[in-house]
Coordinates of C-alpha atoms in Angstrom, one line a residue:
X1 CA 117.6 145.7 38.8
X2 CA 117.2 149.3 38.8
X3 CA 119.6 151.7 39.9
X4 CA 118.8 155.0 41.0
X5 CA 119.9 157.9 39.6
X6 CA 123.4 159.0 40.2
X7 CA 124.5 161.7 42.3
X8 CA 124.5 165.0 41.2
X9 CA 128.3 166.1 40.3
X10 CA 130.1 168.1 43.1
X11 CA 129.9 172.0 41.3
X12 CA 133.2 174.1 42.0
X13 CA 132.4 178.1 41.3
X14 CA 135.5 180.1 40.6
X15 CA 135.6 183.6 41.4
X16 CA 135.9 186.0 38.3
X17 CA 139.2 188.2 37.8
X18 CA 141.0 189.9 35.8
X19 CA 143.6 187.5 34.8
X20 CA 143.9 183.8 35.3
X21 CA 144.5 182.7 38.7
X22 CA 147.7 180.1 39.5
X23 CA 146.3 176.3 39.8
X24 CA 145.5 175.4 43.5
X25 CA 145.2 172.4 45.2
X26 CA 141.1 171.9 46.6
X27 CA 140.7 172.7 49.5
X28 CA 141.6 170.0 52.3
X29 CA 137.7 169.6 53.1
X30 CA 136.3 169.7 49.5
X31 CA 139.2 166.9 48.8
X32 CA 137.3 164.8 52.1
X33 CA 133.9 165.3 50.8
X34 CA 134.5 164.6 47.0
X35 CA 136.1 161.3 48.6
X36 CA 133.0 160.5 51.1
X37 CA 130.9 160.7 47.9
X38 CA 132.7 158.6 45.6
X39 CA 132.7 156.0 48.5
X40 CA 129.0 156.4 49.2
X41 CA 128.7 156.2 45.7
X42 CA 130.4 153.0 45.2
X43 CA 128.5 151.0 48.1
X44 CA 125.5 151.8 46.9
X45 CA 126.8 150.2 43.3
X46 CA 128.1 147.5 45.5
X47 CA 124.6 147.1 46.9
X48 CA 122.8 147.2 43.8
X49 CA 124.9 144.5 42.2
X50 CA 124.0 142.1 45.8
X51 CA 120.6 142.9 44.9
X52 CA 120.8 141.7 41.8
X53 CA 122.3 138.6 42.4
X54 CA 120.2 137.8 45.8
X55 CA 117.1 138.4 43.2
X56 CA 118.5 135.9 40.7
X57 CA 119.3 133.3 43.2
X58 CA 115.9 133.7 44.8
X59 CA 114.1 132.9 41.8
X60 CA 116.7 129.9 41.2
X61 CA 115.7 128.8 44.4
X62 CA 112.0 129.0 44.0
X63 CA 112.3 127.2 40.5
X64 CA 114.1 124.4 42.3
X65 CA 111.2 123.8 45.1
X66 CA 109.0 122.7 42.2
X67 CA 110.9 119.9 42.0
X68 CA 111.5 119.1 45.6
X69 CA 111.9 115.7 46.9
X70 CA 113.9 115.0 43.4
X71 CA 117.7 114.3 44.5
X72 CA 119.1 116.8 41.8
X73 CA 116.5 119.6 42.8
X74 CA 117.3 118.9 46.5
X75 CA 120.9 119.6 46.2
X76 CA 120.2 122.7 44.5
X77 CA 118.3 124.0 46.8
X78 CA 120.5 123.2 49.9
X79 CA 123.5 125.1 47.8
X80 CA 120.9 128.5 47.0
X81 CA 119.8 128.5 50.2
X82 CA 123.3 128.2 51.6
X83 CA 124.3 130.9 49.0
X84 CA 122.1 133.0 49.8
X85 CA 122.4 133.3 53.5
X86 CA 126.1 133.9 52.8
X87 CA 125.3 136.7 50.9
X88 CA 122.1 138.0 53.1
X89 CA 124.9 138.2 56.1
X90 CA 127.6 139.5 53.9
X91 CA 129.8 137.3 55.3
X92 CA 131.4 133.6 53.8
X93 CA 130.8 130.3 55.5
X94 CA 133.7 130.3 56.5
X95 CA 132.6 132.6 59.6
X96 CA 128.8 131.3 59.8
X97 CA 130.4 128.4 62.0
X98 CA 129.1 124.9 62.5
X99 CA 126.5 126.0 65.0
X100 CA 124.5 128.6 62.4
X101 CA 125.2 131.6 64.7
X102 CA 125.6 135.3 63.2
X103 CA 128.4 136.0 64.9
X104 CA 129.0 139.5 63.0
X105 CA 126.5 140.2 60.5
X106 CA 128.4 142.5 58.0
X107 CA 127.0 145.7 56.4
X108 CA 124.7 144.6 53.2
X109 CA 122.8 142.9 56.4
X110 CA 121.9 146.0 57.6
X111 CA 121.2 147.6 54.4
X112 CA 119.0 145.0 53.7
X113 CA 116.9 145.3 57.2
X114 CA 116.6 149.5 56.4
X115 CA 115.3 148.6 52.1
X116 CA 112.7 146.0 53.7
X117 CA 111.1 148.8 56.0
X118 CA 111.5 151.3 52.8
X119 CA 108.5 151.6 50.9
X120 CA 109.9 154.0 48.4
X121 CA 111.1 151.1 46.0
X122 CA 108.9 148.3 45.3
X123 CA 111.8 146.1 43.7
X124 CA 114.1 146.7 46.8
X125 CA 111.7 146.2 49.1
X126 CA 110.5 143.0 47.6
X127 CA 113.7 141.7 47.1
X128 CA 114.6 142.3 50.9
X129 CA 111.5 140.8 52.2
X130 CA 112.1 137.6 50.9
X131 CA 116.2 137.9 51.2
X132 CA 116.1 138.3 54.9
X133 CA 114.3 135.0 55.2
X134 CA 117.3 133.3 54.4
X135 CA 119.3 135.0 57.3
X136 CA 118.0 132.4 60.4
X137 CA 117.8 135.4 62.4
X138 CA 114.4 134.7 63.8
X139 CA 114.6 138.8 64.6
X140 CA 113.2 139.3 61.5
X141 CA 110.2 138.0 61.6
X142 CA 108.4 140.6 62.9
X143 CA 110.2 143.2 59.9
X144 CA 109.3 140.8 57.2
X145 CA 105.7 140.3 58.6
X146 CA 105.0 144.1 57.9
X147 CA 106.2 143.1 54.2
X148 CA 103.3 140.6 54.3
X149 CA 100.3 142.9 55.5
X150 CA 100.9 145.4 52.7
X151 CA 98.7 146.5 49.9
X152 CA 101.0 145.3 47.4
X153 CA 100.3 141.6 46.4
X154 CA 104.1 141.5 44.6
X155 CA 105.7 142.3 47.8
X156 CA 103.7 140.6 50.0
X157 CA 104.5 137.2 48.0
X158 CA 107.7 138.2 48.3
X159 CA 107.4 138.5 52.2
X160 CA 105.2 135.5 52.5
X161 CA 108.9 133.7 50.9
X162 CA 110.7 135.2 53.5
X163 CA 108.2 133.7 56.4
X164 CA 108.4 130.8 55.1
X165 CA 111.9 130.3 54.9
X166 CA 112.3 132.0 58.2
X167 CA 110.1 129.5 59.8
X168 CA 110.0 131.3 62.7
X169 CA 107.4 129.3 65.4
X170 CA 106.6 132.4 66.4
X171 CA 104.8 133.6 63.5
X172 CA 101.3 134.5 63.4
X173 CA 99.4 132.1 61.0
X174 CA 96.6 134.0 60.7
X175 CA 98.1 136.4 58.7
X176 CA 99.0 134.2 56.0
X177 CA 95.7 132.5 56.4
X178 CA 94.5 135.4 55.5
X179 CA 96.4 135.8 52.5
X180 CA 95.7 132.4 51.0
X181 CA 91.8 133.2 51.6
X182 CA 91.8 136.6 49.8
X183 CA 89.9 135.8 46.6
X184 CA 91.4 139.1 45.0
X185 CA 95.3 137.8 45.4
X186 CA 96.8 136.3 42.6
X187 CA 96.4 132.1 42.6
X188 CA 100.1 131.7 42.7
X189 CA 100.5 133.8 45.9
X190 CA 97.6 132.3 47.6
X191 CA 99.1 128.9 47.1
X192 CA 101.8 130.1 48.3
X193 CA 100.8 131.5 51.9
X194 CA 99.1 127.7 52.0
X195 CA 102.4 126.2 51.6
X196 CA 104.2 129.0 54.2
X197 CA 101.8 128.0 57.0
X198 CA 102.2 124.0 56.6
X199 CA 106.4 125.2 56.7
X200 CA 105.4 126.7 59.9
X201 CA 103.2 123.8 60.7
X202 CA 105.9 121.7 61.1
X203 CA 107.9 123.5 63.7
X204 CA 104.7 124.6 65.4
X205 CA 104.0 122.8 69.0
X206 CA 100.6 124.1 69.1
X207 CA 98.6 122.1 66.1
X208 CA 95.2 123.1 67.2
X209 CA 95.7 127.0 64.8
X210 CA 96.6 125.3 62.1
X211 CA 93.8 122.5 61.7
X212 CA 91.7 124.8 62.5
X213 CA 92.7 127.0 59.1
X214 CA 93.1 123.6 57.3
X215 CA 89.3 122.4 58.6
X216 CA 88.3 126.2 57.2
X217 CA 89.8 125.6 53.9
X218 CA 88.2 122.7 53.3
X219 CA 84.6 122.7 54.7
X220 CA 83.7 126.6 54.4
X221 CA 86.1 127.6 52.0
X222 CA 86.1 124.6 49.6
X223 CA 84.7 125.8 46.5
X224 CA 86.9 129.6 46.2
X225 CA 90.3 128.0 47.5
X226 CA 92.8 127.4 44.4
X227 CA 93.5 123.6 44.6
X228 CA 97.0 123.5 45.4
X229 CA 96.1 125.3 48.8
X230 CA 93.7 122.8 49.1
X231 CA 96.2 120.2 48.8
X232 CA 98.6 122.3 51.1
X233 CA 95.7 121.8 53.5
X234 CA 94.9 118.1 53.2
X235 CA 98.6 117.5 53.9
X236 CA 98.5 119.5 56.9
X237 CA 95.6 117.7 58.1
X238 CA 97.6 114.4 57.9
X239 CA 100.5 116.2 59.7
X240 CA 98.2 116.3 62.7
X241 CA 98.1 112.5 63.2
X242 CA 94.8 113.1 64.8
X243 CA 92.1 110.2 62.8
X244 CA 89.5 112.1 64.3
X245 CA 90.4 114.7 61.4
X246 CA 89.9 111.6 58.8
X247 CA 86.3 112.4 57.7
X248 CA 87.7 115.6 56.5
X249 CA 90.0 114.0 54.3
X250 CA 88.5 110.8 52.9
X251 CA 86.2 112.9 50.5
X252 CA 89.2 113.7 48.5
X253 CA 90.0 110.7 47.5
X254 CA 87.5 110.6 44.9
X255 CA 88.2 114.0 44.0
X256 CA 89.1 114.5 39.9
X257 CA 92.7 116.4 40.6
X258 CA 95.1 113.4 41.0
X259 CA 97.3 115.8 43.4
X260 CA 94.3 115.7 45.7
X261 CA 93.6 112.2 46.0
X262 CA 97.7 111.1 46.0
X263 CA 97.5 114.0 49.5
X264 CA 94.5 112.6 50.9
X265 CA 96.0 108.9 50.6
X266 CA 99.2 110.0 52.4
X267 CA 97.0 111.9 54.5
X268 CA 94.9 109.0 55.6
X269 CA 97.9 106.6 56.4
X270 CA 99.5 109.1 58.4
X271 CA 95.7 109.3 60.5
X272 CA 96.3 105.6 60.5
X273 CA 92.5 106.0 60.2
X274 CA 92.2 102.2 59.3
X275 CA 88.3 102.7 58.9
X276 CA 88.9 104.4 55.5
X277 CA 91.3 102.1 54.3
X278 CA 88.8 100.7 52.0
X279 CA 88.4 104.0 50.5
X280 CA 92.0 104.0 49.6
X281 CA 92.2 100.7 47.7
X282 CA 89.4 101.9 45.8
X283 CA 92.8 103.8 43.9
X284 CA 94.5 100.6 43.0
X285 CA 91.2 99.6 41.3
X286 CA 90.6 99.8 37.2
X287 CA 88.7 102.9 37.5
X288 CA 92.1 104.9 38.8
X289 CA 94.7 105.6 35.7
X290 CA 97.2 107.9 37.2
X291 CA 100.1 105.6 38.1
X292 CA 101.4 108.0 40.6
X293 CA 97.9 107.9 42.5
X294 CA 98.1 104.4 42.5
X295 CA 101.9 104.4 43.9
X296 CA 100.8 107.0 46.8
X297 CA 97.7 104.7 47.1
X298 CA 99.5 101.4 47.2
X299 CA 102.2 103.6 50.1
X300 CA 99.0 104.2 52.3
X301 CA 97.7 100.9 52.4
X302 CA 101.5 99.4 53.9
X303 CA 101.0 102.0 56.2
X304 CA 98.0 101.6 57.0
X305 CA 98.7 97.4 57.2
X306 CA 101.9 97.9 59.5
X307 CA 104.4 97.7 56.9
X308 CA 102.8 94.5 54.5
X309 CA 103.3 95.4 51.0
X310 CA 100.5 93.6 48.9
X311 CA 101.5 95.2 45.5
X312 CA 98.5 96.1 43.3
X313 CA 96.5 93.4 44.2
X314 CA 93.5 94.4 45.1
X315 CA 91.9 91.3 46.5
X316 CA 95.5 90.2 48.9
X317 CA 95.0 93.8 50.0
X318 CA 91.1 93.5 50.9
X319 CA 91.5 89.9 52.6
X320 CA 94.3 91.5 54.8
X321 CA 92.2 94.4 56.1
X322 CA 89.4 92.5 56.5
X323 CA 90.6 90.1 58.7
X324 CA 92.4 93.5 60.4
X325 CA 96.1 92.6 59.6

């Protein structure tokens, strides 16, 4: 992290004579001031060293949702994201309670609310952003979604993080939307704002925004989205439950990114859009060599079948949808 420059030393002028003066004590005032200074001086070192560690365990914790849904990784990320809200609040877990309240945020809380709304340096700014997402103060949505709408793709990312571990239901999707569509953002932070809005998705009572980006991204916007927003999107398709959606996703399942067709398969079971079932064991055929495809497919299909588990055998699994389970 960079600090910023120190302050500038405290200057004493001494009056010229003609012989040397006795030693004095400073004056009572200059005593309090060069005291308030070294004080200021050391919380903002104090500050500068939470920084630093909130921005290490940040990108610990973003490492560690690449392997989510592994039980190692998910431990690891319930202990950062524990971490860090202790040290976003400033305060130890032994006063967050049982109930997740803020009782008495302490003073790096507030330091870190003024850096997010502080343009003047990217790193702190970016590093608050995302930091204040850990809080579960739902307040900060709207501070962190000003982080999002900036010019600056590096600290909107870092924003975008902070919405999305915020989850606030209140938050806008259209703005992330927006960021996963822009062509001139970087891949990584488009994929991102994909994977933000299915987060908020899932708290969301009102579906009907979110398929409505999800349709967008893969009708209109097919063919310029990166492919891990795409499979962001089919998987918030599927989170709709709605089989009318189906059509939408069954092309996927023939598409050449194994991620895409393994989304579309969970996707279509969670529809329970037993009309494309077919389509699905068409994964457990020869033609299919990904074994994790054919896992996801073979998942579907008991699904989609009410629970029978047929294996890989494509012919038990054919008989038992064709005579409708």
């Amino acid at each position: 992290m960079k600090f910023l420059a120190p302050l500038l030393p405290f200057l004493l002028v001494a009056c010229a004579a003609t012989s040397d003066p006795p030693a004095t004590e400073p004056a009572p005032e200059e005593a309090v001031r060069e005291a308030s200074l070294r004080a200021a001086e050391q919380k903002r070192r104090d500050f500068q060293t939470v920084l630093l560690r909130l921005d290490q365990s940040i990108d610990s914790y973003v490492q560690a949702l690449s392997n989510q849904g592994e039980p190692r990784a998910d431990k690891q990320i319930e202990r950062l994201e524990r971490t860090i809200r202790e040290m976003v609040l400033d305060q130890g877990t032994t006063r967050i309670g049982r109930e997740n309240r803020i009782p008495d945020p302490g003073a790096n809380y507030r330091r870190l609310q003024a850096a997010a709304g502080d343009s003047s340096d990217r790193n702190e700014q970016a590093i608050a952003l995302a930091a204040l997402g850990f809080s579960g103060d739902m307040q900060m949505m709207p501070l962190i979604l000003q982080g999002a709408q900036l010019d600056d793709p590096f600290r909107v990312d870092r924003a975008v993080l902070g919405l999305a571990v915020l989850r606030s239901p209140a938050t806008p999707p259209g703005v992330l939307a927006a960021i996963a569509e822009r062509q001139n953002h970087p891949v990584d932070g488009r994929v991102q704002a994909a994977w933000a809005l299915y987060r908020l998705q899932t708290v969301a009572e009102d579906q009907a925004p979110f398929v409505g980006i999800w349709r967008r991204f893969v009708t209109d916007h097919k063919d310029e989205m990166p492919i891990g927003a795409l499979v962001t999107a089919v998987r918030g398709l599927g989170y709709a439950r709605n089989a009318e959606l189906a059509p939408l996703v069954a092309p996927f399942l023939r598409h050449p990114t194994p991620f895409l067709r393994m989304a579309a398969a969970v996707a279509i079971a969670r529809m329970n859009a037993q009309q494309f079932a077919p389509d699905v064991l068409q994964l457990l055929g020869p033609q299919e060599t990904v074994q994790n495809v054919r896992l996801h497919a073979r998942k579907a299909l008991s699904d989609l079948a009410g629970g029978a588990d047929y294996g890989y055998d494509v012919s038990a699994w054919r008989k038992a949808f064709d005579r409708g389970q």
